[in-house]
Amino acid sequence: MSEIPVNSPNSIWKRLRNQEINCDEAIQLLVDKRGGLRIDLLDEDLNYRFFHHFDDRKSLPPVIPLLLWHGYFYLGSPHPLTSDEIKKLSSVTLTGIKNVSISSESYLLWFLRQNLPEPSNIASPIINPLTGANEEAHLDEISDIYLSQALDQTHRINALISVALQHRASDIHLEPTELGLRVRYRIDGILRTTRILPPEVSRKTIVALKVMSNMNIGESRRPQDGRVSQHYVTADNLDLDLDMRVSTFPCVGGEKAVIRLLPRNKMLTTRLEDIGFTERSLEVYRSWISQPQGLIIVTGPTGSGKTSTLYATLQLLATDQVNIITMEDPVEYNLSNITQGQVQETGGLTFATGLKSILRQDPDIIMVGEVRDLETAEITIRAAMTGHLVLSTMHTNDAISTVARLSDLGLHSSLIAESLLGVVAQRLVRKICSFCSECYVPTKEEFQFLNVSVQDVKYQDWRRGKGCKHCFGSGYLGREAIFELLDVTPQIRKIISEGTQSQLVDYLVEQGHKSFPHSVRDKISVGITTLEEALRVLPRQMFSALQNRG
């Protein structure tokens, strides 16, 4: 095909008329491999030539005239035209019709740019945040479509939220820059820039968000927190109640805002079986939560899925026979059959003071958002030792170091040993995209690093994603948790009470303790994730346990 300047002012069909290109070349220029349409290369006169035959465009199938060549209109359509539709169009225009496939997003974007009423015979790109429907659409293209329909700043924010939900984003970042307001989505734990809004709307967008979140719009010199609740109806008629936590932070150039998206319906359907536990680790965890009293700690960094694990647990335990009360900072999801309290530091309601009050409310099960100081730790331990099942979180690197962290807070080792049922440490790793997953042969270095015997490898199970439109070229789609469990057996209880941290580590190594690297190695060997992703989440030094004993 001859080289044709992309930014040429001539329309495609004029180049055809001048015999600069042939019909096949024209179609290739107009429609890319994704079905996207080069709208800037269409010709207004061609639109008139086709549409002037029809009094009511809304009665037509969804079509765009791409070319008029040798007695045929080449019509772009997001749906295959039926023989009856082609016959009707041909009889009215007295011209042959040839159907060219384009994306529905391209059609809608073209329609909007004509300033025409939205067509009734094609659905707009409707989000389905629960199932990820329409996920194959390109992030930038979808953003263009939604933002082009925004009538004001509030509509612009809602457009950004809609695109974020459609692409499974957990957070939206709005960051002032010299060029404008940079918009980034956190998808599967990774931030992706989608666009930069013009400088003239940057400040207005942040102010509108603060209004929506009931923040003080006159205060821009200190951080603020707010919350928005909104109701969505998805494409398959499922009602979605969305909670959004909004945070602003003064910075160079203005204020940065982050929106945490919390679809309540999605959280309520999360089951323990679906978040990444192996059959054995789930059996151990279930044995803990079936106990009438004791302390269970879920640990990991921010964004490691601790809340999902705790909420799935509470939903499983919430029956008419038990009284469950939580103390959280903040309450991320509203759970049924559970009394949820929220820390209010300015009003004097801390984890410690809240826990004292909870103990007077005849609880059976207590969830403490985080153990972060000695006073909270002491009350939590006391509750676990006086007939209550207590669940909480901490920030530690692994399950074993949680014991040392409790000691560092000032708790006596005998109290820790007596109250602790177990510790769950977790991380989230991205899963290989199911759409572009392919087999591959691991390298010798990978075998050595993971301490895998070549004889034991099932090569068909080792996979990686080559990158596609579904996963934005990353090779990953969705996330799953990896776990490390510390089951506090009588012997471990004795070591915690009488021994040292190093003795505890040595004992667990002797007993074949399954650490994070073992957990992620199992998921790599069955094609769930990759070594590259494991090393993104876990420090390399953790894998020394594999080299030492396999």
Coordinates of C-alpha atoms in Angstrom, one line a residue:
M1 CA 0.0 0.0 0.0
S2 CA 1.3 3.4 -0.8
E3 CA 2.4 5.8 1.9
I4 CA -0.4 8.3 2.8
P5 CA -0.1 11.1 5.2
V6 CA -2.3 10.5 8.2
N7 CA -3.1 14.2 8.6
S8 CA -3.9 14.9 5.0
P9 CA -6.9 17.3 4.6
N10 CA -8.5 15.3 1.8
S11 CA -11.3 12.9 2.7
I12 CA -10.8 9.3 1.9
W13 CA -13.4 9.2 -0.9
K14 CA -11.8 12.2 -2.6
R15 CA -8.5 10.3 -2.7
L16 CA -10.4 7.4 -4.2
R17 CA -11.9 9.7 -6.9
N18 CA -8.4 11.0 -7.7
Q19 CA -7.1 7.4 -7.9
E20 CA -4.5 8.1 -5.2
I21 CA -5.6 4.9 -3.3
N22 CA -7.8 1.9 -4.0
C23 CA -10.9 0.8 -2.0
D24 CA -9.1 -1.7 0.1
E25 CA -6.5 0.8 1.1
A26 CA -9.2 3.3 2.0
I27 CA -11.0 0.9 4.3
Q28 CA -7.7 0.0 6.1
L29 CA -7.1 3.7 6.6
L30 CA -10.6 4.4 8.0
V31 CA -11.0 1.3 10.3
D32 CA -8.2 0.0 12.5
K33 CA -7.9 -3.6 13.8
R34 CA -9.9 -2.8 16.9
G35 CA -12.8 -1.5 14.9
G36 CA -12.0 2.1 15.8
L37 CA -12.9 4.7 13.2
R38 CA -10.8 7.6 11.9
I39 CA -13.6 10.1 12.2
D40 CA -11.3 13.0 11.2
L41 CA -10.9 11.4 7.7
L42 CA -14.7 11.3 6.9
D43 CA -16.3 13.7 4.5
E44 CA -19.3 15.9 5.4
D45 CA -20.5 15.9 1.8
L46 CA -20.6 12.1 1.8
N47 CA -22.9 12.2 4.9
Y48 CA -25.3 14.5 3.0
R49 CA -25.2 12.3 -0.1
F50 CA -26.3 9.3 1.9
F51 CA -28.6 10.8 4.6
H52 CA -30.6 13.2 2.5
H53 CA -32.6 10.2 1.2
F54 CA -34.0 9.7 4.7
D55 CA -36.4 11.9 6.6
D56 CA -35.8 10.3 10.0
R57 CA -32.3 9.2 10.8
K58 CA -33.4 7.6 14.1
S59 CA -35.4 5.0 12.1
L60 CA -32.2 3.9 10.4
P61 CA -30.0 1.1 11.5
P62 CA -26.8 2.4 13.2
V63 CA -24.6 3.2 10.1
I64 CA -22.0 5.8 9.1
P65 CA -21.2 6.4 5.4
L66 CA -17.5 5.7 5.0
L67 CA -17.1 5.6 1.2
L68 CA -19.0 6.1 -2.1
W69 CA -17.2 4.1 -4.7
H70 CA -18.2 2.4 -8.0
G71 CA -21.9 2.5 -7.2
Y72 CA -21.6 1.3 -3.6
F73 CA -22.0 3.1 -0.3
Y74 CA -19.6 1.5 2.2
L75 CA -21.4 1.8 5.5
G76 CA -19.7 1.4 8.9
S77 CA -21.9 -0.3 11.5
P78 CA -21.3 -1.8 15.0
H79 CA -23.8 -4.6 14.1
P80 CA -24.0 -6.8 10.9
L81 CA -26.7 -5.4 8.7
T82 CA -29.5 -7.8 7.9
S83 CA -30.4 -8.6 4.3
D84 CA -33.7 -6.7 4.8
E85 CA -31.9 -3.6 6.1
I86 CA -29.5 -3.7 3.2
K87 CA -32.3 -4.1 0.7
K88 CA -34.3 -1.2 2.2
L89 CA -31.2 1.1 2.2
S90 CA -30.4 0.2 -1.4
S91 CA -33.9 0.7 -2.6
V92 CA -34.1 4.2 -1.1
T93 CA -30.6 5.4 -2.2
L94 CA -30.6 3.6 -5.5
T95 CA -27.1 2.6 -4.6
G96 CA -25.5 -0.7 -3.6
I97 CA -24.7 -1.2 0.1
K98 CA -21.6 -2.9 1.6
N99 CA -21.3 -3.4 5.3
V100 CA -18.0 -2.6 7.2
S101 CA -17.7 -3.6 10.9
I102 CA -16.8 -0.8 13.3
S103 CA -17.0 -0.5 17.1
S104 CA -20.1 0.8 18.8
E105 CA -18.0 3.4 20.6
S106 CA -16.8 4.8 17.3
Y107 CA -20.4 5.0 16.0
L108 CA -21.6 6.8 19.2
L109 CA -18.7 9.2 19.1
W110 CA -19.4 10.1 15.5
F111 CA -23.0 10.6 16.3
L112 CA -22.3 12.9 19.2
R113 CA -20.0 15.0 17.0
Q114 CA -22.8 15.6 14.6
N115 CA -24.7 17.3 17.4
L116 CA -27.7 15.0 16.7
P117 CA -30.2 13.4 19.2
E118 CA -28.8 10.2 20.6
P119 CA -30.0 7.3 18.4
S120 CA -32.6 5.0 19.8
N121 CA -31.5 1.9 17.9
I122 CA -28.0 1.5 19.5
A123 CA -27.2 1.4 23.1
S124 CA -24.7 3.9 24.5
P125 CA -21.7 2.3 26.1
I126 CA -23.4 1.3 29.4
I127 CA -21.2 0.3 32.3
N128 CA -21.5 -3.0 34.1
P129 CA -19.1 -2.6 37.1
L130 CA -20.1 -6.0 38.5
T131 CA -19.4 -8.1 35.4
G132 CA -17.0 -5.8 33.6
A133 CA -19.1 -5.8 30.5
N134 CA -17.8 -3.9 27.5
E135 CA -14.3 -4.2 29.0
E136 CA -12.7 -4.7 25.6
A137 CA -13.2 -1.0 24.7
H138 CA -10.1 1.1 24.8
L139 CA -9.8 3.2 28.0
D140 CA -8.9 6.4 26.2
E141 CA -11.7 6.0 23.6
I142 CA -14.4 5.3 26.3
S143 CA -13.1 8.3 28.3
D144 CA -13.5 10.5 25.2
I145 CA -17.1 9.4 24.7
Y146 CA -18.2 9.9 28.3
L147 CA -16.4 13.3 28.7
S148 CA -17.9 14.6 25.4
Q149 CA -21.3 14.2 26.9
A150 CA -20.5 16.0 30.1
L151 CA -22.7 19.2 30.4
D152 CA -21.0 20.6 33.5
Q153 CA -18.3 19.7 36.2
T154 CA -20.6 17.3 38.1
H155 CA -21.4 15.5 34.9
R156 CA -17.6 15.4 34.1
I157 CA -16.9 13.7 37.5
N158 CA -19.7 11.2 37.0
A159 CA -18.3 10.5 33.5
L160 CA -14.9 9.7 35.1
I161 CA -16.5 7.5 37.7
S162 CA -18.5 5.6 35.0
V163 CA -15.3 4.9 33.0
A164 CA -13.5 3.8 36.2
L165 CA -16.3 1.4 37.1
Q166 CA -16.4 0.0 33.6
H167 CA -12.7 -0.8 33.8
R168 CA -12.7 -2.3 37.3
A169 CA -10.8 0.7 38.8
S170 CA -10.5 0.8 42.6
D171 CA -9.4 4.5 42.8
I172 CA -9.4 7.7 40.7
H173 CA -6.5 10.1 41.1
L174 CA -7.0 13.8 40.0
E175 CA -3.6 15.6 40.1
P176 CA -2.9 19.2 39.1
T177 CA 0.0 19.6 36.7
E178 CA 1.2 22.5 34.5
L179 CA -0.7 21.0 31.6
G180 CA -4.0 20.5 33.4
L181 CA -5.7 17.9 35.7
R182 CA -4.1 14.5 35.2
V183 CA -6.6 11.7 35.6
R184 CA -5.3 8.3 36.6
Y185 CA -7.1 5.0 37.4
R186 CA -5.8 2.3 39.7
I187 CA -6.7 -0.9 37.9
D188 CA -5.6 -4.2 39.4
G189 CA -3.3 -2.3 41.7
I190 CA -1.5 -0.4 38.9
L191 CA -2.0 3.3 38.2
R192 CA -2.8 4.1 34.5
T193 CA -3.0 7.7 33.1
T194 CA -6.1 8.1 30.9
R195 CA -5.9 11.8 30.1
I196 CA -5.2 15.4 31.2
L197 CA -8.2 17.7 31.5
P198 CA -7.7 21.3 30.3
P199 CA -6.3 23.8 32.8
E200 CA -9.5 25.9 32.6
V201 CA -11.6 23.1 34.1
S202 CA -9.0 21.7 36.6
R203 CA -9.9 23.8 39.6
K204 CA -13.6 23.7 38.8
T205 CA -13.6 19.9 38.7
I206 CA -11.9 19.7 42.1
V207 CA -14.4 22.2 43.6
A208 CA -17.4 20.3 42.1
L209 CA -16.0 17.1 43.7
K210 CA -15.7 18.8 47.1
V211 CA -19.3 20.0 46.8
M212 CA -20.5 16.5 46.0
S213 CA -18.5 15.2 49.1
N214 CA -19.8 17.9 51.5
M215 CA -16.4 19.4 52.0
N216 CA -15.6 23.1 52.7
I217 CA -14.9 24.6 49.2
G218 CA -13.5 27.7 50.8
E219 CA -10.7 25.7 52.5
S220 CA -7.9 24.6 50.2
R221 CA -4.9 24.9 52.5
R222 CA -5.5 21.7 54.5
P223 CA -6.4 18.1 53.7
Q224 CA -10.1 17.2 53.8
D225 CA -12.0 13.9 53.7
G226 CA -15.5 13.4 52.4
R227 CA -17.9 10.7 51.3
V228 CA -20.4 10.3 48.4
S229 CA -23.1 7.7 48.0
Q230 CA -24.6 7.2 44.6
H231 CA -27.0 4.7 43.0
Y232 CA -26.3 3.2 39.6
V233 CA -28.4 0.9 37.4
T234 CA -26.1 -1.4 35.4
A235 CA -26.6 -2.8 31.9
D236 CA -28.1 -6.0 33.1
N237 CA -30.6 -4.2 35.4
L238 CA -28.7 -4.9 38.6
D239 CA -28.9 -2.1 41.1
L240 CA -25.5 -0.9 42.3
D241 CA -25.1 1.2 45.4
L242 CA -21.7 2.9 45.2
D243 CA -19.9 4.5 48.2
M244 CA -17.0 6.8 47.4
R245 CA -14.4 7.9 49.9
V246 CA -12.9 11.2 48.7
S247 CA -9.7 12.7 50.0
T248 CA -8.1 16.1 49.0
F249 CA -4.5 17.1 49.7
P250 CA -3.0 20.6 49.1
C251 CA 0.0 20.5 46.7
V252 CA 2.0 22.5 44.2
G253 CA -0.5 23.7 41.6
G254 CA -3.7 23.3 43.7
E255 CA -5.3 20.3 45.4
K256 CA -4.9 16.6 44.5
A257 CA -8.0 14.5 45.0
V258 CA -8.4 10.7 45.3
I259 CA -11.7 8.9 45.0
R260 CA -11.9 5.4 46.4
L261 CA -14.7 3.4 44.7
L262 CA -16.6 1.0 47.0
P263 CA -19.4 -0.9 45.2
R264 CA -21.3 -2.4 48.1
N265 CA -23.1 -5.0 46.0
K266 CA -19.8 -6.4 44.8
M267 CA -18.4 -6.7 48.3
L268 CA -21.5 -8.4 49.7
T269 CA -21.1 -11.2 47.1
T270 CA -17.4 -11.9 48.0
R271 CA -17.0 -15.3 49.5
L272 CA -14.0 -16.7 51.4
E273 CA -13.7 -19.5 48.7
D274 CA -13.3 -16.9 46.0
I275 CA -10.4 -14.7 47.3
G276 CA -7.5 -17.1 46.9
F277 CA -7.3 -19.5 49.9
T278 CA -6.0 -22.9 49.1
E279 CA -8.2 -25.8 50.3
R280 CA -5.9 -26.5 53.2
S281 CA -5.4 -22.8 54.3
L282 CA -9.2 -22.3 54.1
E283 CA -9.8 -25.3 56.3
V284 CA -7.4 -23.9 58.9
Y285 CA -8.9 -20.4 58.8
R286 CA -12.4 -21.8 59.2
S287 CA -11.3 -23.7 62.3
W288 CA -10.2 -20.4 63.8
I289 CA -13.4 -18.5 63.1
S290 CA -15.5 -21.3 64.5
Q291 CA -14.0 -20.8 67.9
P292 CA -16.1 -19.1 70.6
Q293 CA -13.2 -16.8 71.7
G294 CA -9.7 -15.7 70.8
L295 CA -7.9 -13.2 68.5
I296 CA -7.4 -13.5 64.8
I297 CA -5.2 -10.9 63.1
V298 CA -5.2 -10.2 59.3
T299 CA -2.0 -8.4 58.3
G300 CA -0.6 -6.8 55.2
P301 CA 0.1 -3.4 53.7
T302 CA -2.5 -0.9 52.5
G303 CA -4.3 -2.3 49.5
S304 CA -3.6 -6.0 50.2
G305 CA -7.2 -7.1 50.5
K306 CA -7.5 -7.2 54.3
T307 CA -10.9 -5.5 54.4
S308 CA -12.3 -8.0 51.8
T309 CA -11.1 -10.9 53.9
L310 CA -12.6 -9.5 57.1
Y311 CA -15.9 -8.5 55.6
A312 CA -16.3 -11.8 53.9
T313 CA -15.7 -13.5 57.2
L314 CA -18.2 -11.3 59.1
Q315 CA -20.9 -11.9 56.4
L316 CA -20.3 -15.6 56.9
L317 CA -20.6 -15.3 60.7
A318 CA -23.5 -12.9 60.8
T319 CA -26.5 -14.9 61.9
D320 CA -29.5 -14.2 64.2
Q321 CA -27.8 -16.0 67.0
V322 CA -24.8 -13.7 67.4
N323 CA -24.2 -10.0 68.1
I324 CA -21.4 -8.6 65.8
I325 CA -20.1 -5.1 66.4
T326 CA -17.3 -3.4 64.6
M327 CA -15.1 -0.4 65.2
E328 CA -13.6 0.9 62.0
D329 CA -11.7 3.8 60.6
P330 CA -13.5 4.4 58.3
V331 CA -16.5 2.2 57.6
E332 CA -15.9 1.1 54.0
Y333 CA -19.0 -0.9 53.4
N334 CA -22.3 -1.1 55.2
L335 CA -23.0 -4.7 56.2
S336 CA -26.4 -6.2 57.0
N337 CA -27.0 -7.8 60.4
I338 CA -23.9 -6.1 61.8
T339 CA -23.6 -3.1 64.0
Q340 CA -20.8 -0.9 62.6
G341 CA -19.1 1.9 64.5
Q342 CA -16.7 4.5 63.1
V343 CA -13.7 6.2 64.7
Q344 CA -14.3 10.0 65.3
E345 CA -11.0 11.3 66.6
T346 CA -12.2 14.9 66.9
G347 CA -15.2 13.8 69.0
G348 CA -13.0 11.6 71.3
L349 CA -14.2 8.3 69.8
T350 CA -11.0 6.3 69.2
F351 CA -10.5 2.6 68.7
A352 CA -9.8 2.2 72.5
T353 CA -12.8 4.2 73.7
G354 CA -15.0 2.6 71.2
L355 CA -13.9 -0.9 72.2
K356 CA -14.7 -0.1 75.9
S357 CA -18.2 0.8 74.9
I358 CA -18.6 -2.2 72.6
L359 CA -17.8 -4.5 75.6
R360 CA -20.8 -3.1 77.3
Q361 CA -23.1 -4.0 74.3
D362 CA -23.1 -7.8 75.0
P363 CA -21.1 -8.7 71.8
D364 CA -20.3 -12.2 70.6
I365 CA -17.9 -11.2 67.8
I366 CA -15.9 -8.0 67.6
M367 CA -14.0 -6.5 64.6
V368 CA -11.4 -3.9 65.4
G369 CA -10.3 -2.0 62.3
E370 CA -6.6 -1.8 63.4
V371 CA -4.5 -2.5 66.4
R372 CA -2.0 0.5 66.4
D373 CA -1.3 1.4 70.0
L374 CA -0.9 -0.3 73.4
E375 CA -4.2 0.8 74.8
T376 CA -6.2 -0.6 71.9
A377 CA -4.0 -3.8 72.0
E378 CA -4.7 -4.3 75.7
I379 CA -8.5 -4.0 75.4
T380 CA -8.5 -6.2 72.3
I381 CA -6.5 -8.9 74.1
R382 CA -8.8 -8.7 77.1
A383 CA -11.9 -9.0 74.9
A384 CA -10.4 -12.1 73.2
M385 CA -9.7 -13.7 76.6
T386 CA -13.2 -13.1 78.1
G387 CA -15.5 -15.0 75.8
H388 CA -15.4 -13.0 72.5
L389 CA -14.1 -13.8 69.1
V390 CA -12.1 -10.8 68.0
L391 CA -10.8 -10.0 64.5
S392 CA -8.4 -7.2 63.7
T393 CA -5.7 -6.0 61.3
M394 CA -2.1 -4.9 61.6
H395 CA 0.6 -3.7 59.2
T396 CA 3.4 -6.3 59.2
N397 CA 5.5 -7.9 56.5
D398 CA 4.5 -11.5 57.2
A399 CA 2.5 -13.6 59.7
I400 CA 5.4 -14.5 62.0
S401 CA 6.5 -10.9 62.6
T402 CA 3.0 -10.0 63.9
V403 CA 4.0 -11.7 67.2
A404 CA 7.0 -9.5 67.5
R405 CA 4.9 -6.4 66.6
L406 CA 2.4 -7.1 69.4
S407 CA 5.4 -7.5 71.8
D408 CA 6.8 -4.1 70.6
L409 CA 3.5 -2.5 71.5
G410 CA 4.1 -3.5 75.1
L411 CA 1.9 -6.6 75.4
H412 CA 3.3 -9.4 77.7
S413 CA 4.2 -12.5 75.7
S414 CA 2.0 -14.8 77.9
L415 CA -1.1 -12.7 77.0
I416 CA -0.3 -12.9 73.3
A417 CA 0.2 -16.7 73.5
E418 CA -3.0 -17.2 75.5
S419 CA -5.3 -15.1 73.3
L420 CA -4.0 -15.5 69.7
L421 CA -5.7 -18.1 67.5
G422 CA -3.9 -17.3 64.3
V423 CA -2.5 -14.8 61.9
V424 CA -3.4 -14.3 58.2
A425 CA -0.8 -12.4 56.2
Q426 CA -1.8 -11.5 52.6
R427 CA -0.9 -9.8 49.4
L428 CA -2.7 -9.3 46.1
V429 CA -1.1 -10.5 42.9
R430 CA -2.4 -9.8 39.4
K431 CA -3.8 -12.8 37.5
I432 CA -2.7 -13.8 34.0
C433 CA -5.3 -12.5 31.5
S434 CA -7.5 -15.3 30.4
F435 CA -8.0 -13.8 26.9
C436 CA -4.3 -13.7 25.9
S437 CA -2.9 -16.4 28.1
E438 CA -0.4 -18.7 26.4
C439 CA 2.0 -21.5 27.5
Y440 CA 5.7 -20.8 27.9
V441 CA 8.8 -22.7 28.9
P442 CA 10.3 -21.4 32.1
T443 CA 14.0 -20.5 32.0
K444 CA 16.7 -22.3 34.0
E445 CA 17.0 -19.2 36.2
E446 CA 13.3 -19.3 37.1
F447 CA 13.6 -22.9 38.0
Q448 CA 16.5 -22.2 40.3
F449 CA 15.0 -19.1 41.8
L450 CA 11.7 -20.9 42.7
N451 CA 13.6 -24.1 43.6
V452 CA 11.5 -26.1 41.2
S453 CA 12.6 -29.5 39.9
V454 CA 12.5 -29.8 36.1
Q455 CA 11.2 -33.3 36.5
D456 CA 8.1 -32.1 38.4
V457 CA 7.2 -29.3 35.9
K458 CA 4.0 -29.6 33.9
Y459 CA 5.0 -27.2 31.1
Q460 CA 1.4 -26.8 29.8
D461 CA 0.5 -25.2 33.2
W462 CA 3.1 -22.5 33.1
R463 CA 1.6 -19.5 31.4
R464 CA 1.9 -15.8 30.7
G465 CA -0.2 -13.1 29.0
K466 CA 1.0 -11.7 25.7
G467 CA -1.1 -8.6 26.1
C468 CA -4.4 -7.7 24.5
K469 CA -7.2 -5.1 24.4
H470 CA -8.9 -6.8 27.4
C471 CA -5.9 -6.2 29.7
F472 CA -4.6 -2.9 28.2
G473 CA -1.6 -4.8 26.8
S474 CA -0.4 -5.7 30.3
G475 CA -1.0 -9.5 30.2
Y476 CA -2.9 -9.4 33.5
L477 CA -6.6 -9.2 34.3
G478 CA -8.0 -9.2 37.8
R479 CA -6.3 -10.0 41.1
E480 CA -6.1 -12.8 43.6
A481 CA -4.8 -13.0 47.2
I482 CA -1.8 -15.1 48.3
F483 CA -1.7 -16.1 51.9
E484 CA 0.7 -17.0 54.7
L485 CA -1.0 -18.5 57.8
L486 CA 0.4 -18.8 61.3
D487 CA -1.7 -21.4 63.1
V488 CA -1.1 -21.0 66.8
T489 CA -0.8 -24.6 68.0
P490 CA 0.0 -25.6 71.6
Q491 CA 3.7 -25.9 70.8
I492 CA 3.8 -22.5 69.1
R493 CA 1.8 -21.0 72.1
K494 CA 4.6 -22.3 74.4
I495 CA 7.4 -20.8 72.3
I496 CA 5.6 -17.4 72.1
S497 CA 5.2 -17.4 75.9
E498 CA 8.6 -18.7 77.0
G499 CA 10.9 -18.4 74.0
T500 CA 12.2 -15.8 71.6
Q501 CA 11.3 -14.7 68.1
S502 CA 14.2 -16.5 66.5
Q503 CA 13.2 -19.7 68.2
L504 CA 9.7 -19.3 66.8
V505 CA 11.2 -18.8 63.3
D506 CA 13.5 -21.8 63.6
Y507 CA 10.6 -24.0 64.8
L508 CA 8.4 -23.0 61.9
V509 CA 11.1 -23.7 59.4
E510 CA 11.6 -27.2 60.9
Q511 CA 7.8 -27.8 60.6
G512 CA 7.7 -26.8 56.9
H513 CA 5.9 -23.5 57.4
K514 CA 4.3 -22.4 54.1
S515 CA 5.5 -18.8 53.6
F516 CA 4.5 -16.3 50.9
P517 CA 7.0 -17.6 48.4
H518 CA 5.6 -21.1 48.7
S519 CA 2.1 -19.8 48.2
V520 CA 3.0 -17.7 45.1
R521 CA 5.1 -20.6 43.7
D522 CA 2.0 -22.8 43.7
K523 CA 0.0 -20.2 41.8
I524 CA 2.8 -19.7 39.3
S525 CA 3.1 -23.4 38.6
V526 CA -0.7 -23.7 37.8
G527 CA -0.8 -20.7 35.5
I528 CA -2.5 -18.1 37.8
T529 CA 0.2 -15.5 38.0
T530 CA 3.9 -15.0 37.0
L531 CA 7.2 -14.7 38.7
E532 CA 7.5 -11.1 37.5
E533 CA 4.3 -10.3 39.2
A534 CA 5.4 -12.1 42.4
L535 CA 8.6 -10.0 42.5
R536 CA 6.6 -6.8 42.1
V537 CA 4.7 -7.7 45.2
L538 CA 7.2 -9.5 47.4
P539 CA 10.8 -8.6 48.3
R540 CA 13.4 -10.8 46.6
Q541 CA 14.9 -11.7 50.0
M542 CA 11.7 -13.5 51.0
F543 CA 12.5 -16.1 48.3
S544 CA 15.6 -17.2 50.1
A545 CA 13.4 -19.6 52.1
L546 CA 12.7 -21.5 48.8
Q547 CA 16.4 -21.8 48.0
N548 CA 17.2 -23.0 51.5
R549 CA 14.8 -25.8 51.8
G550 CA 12.4 -25.9 48.8

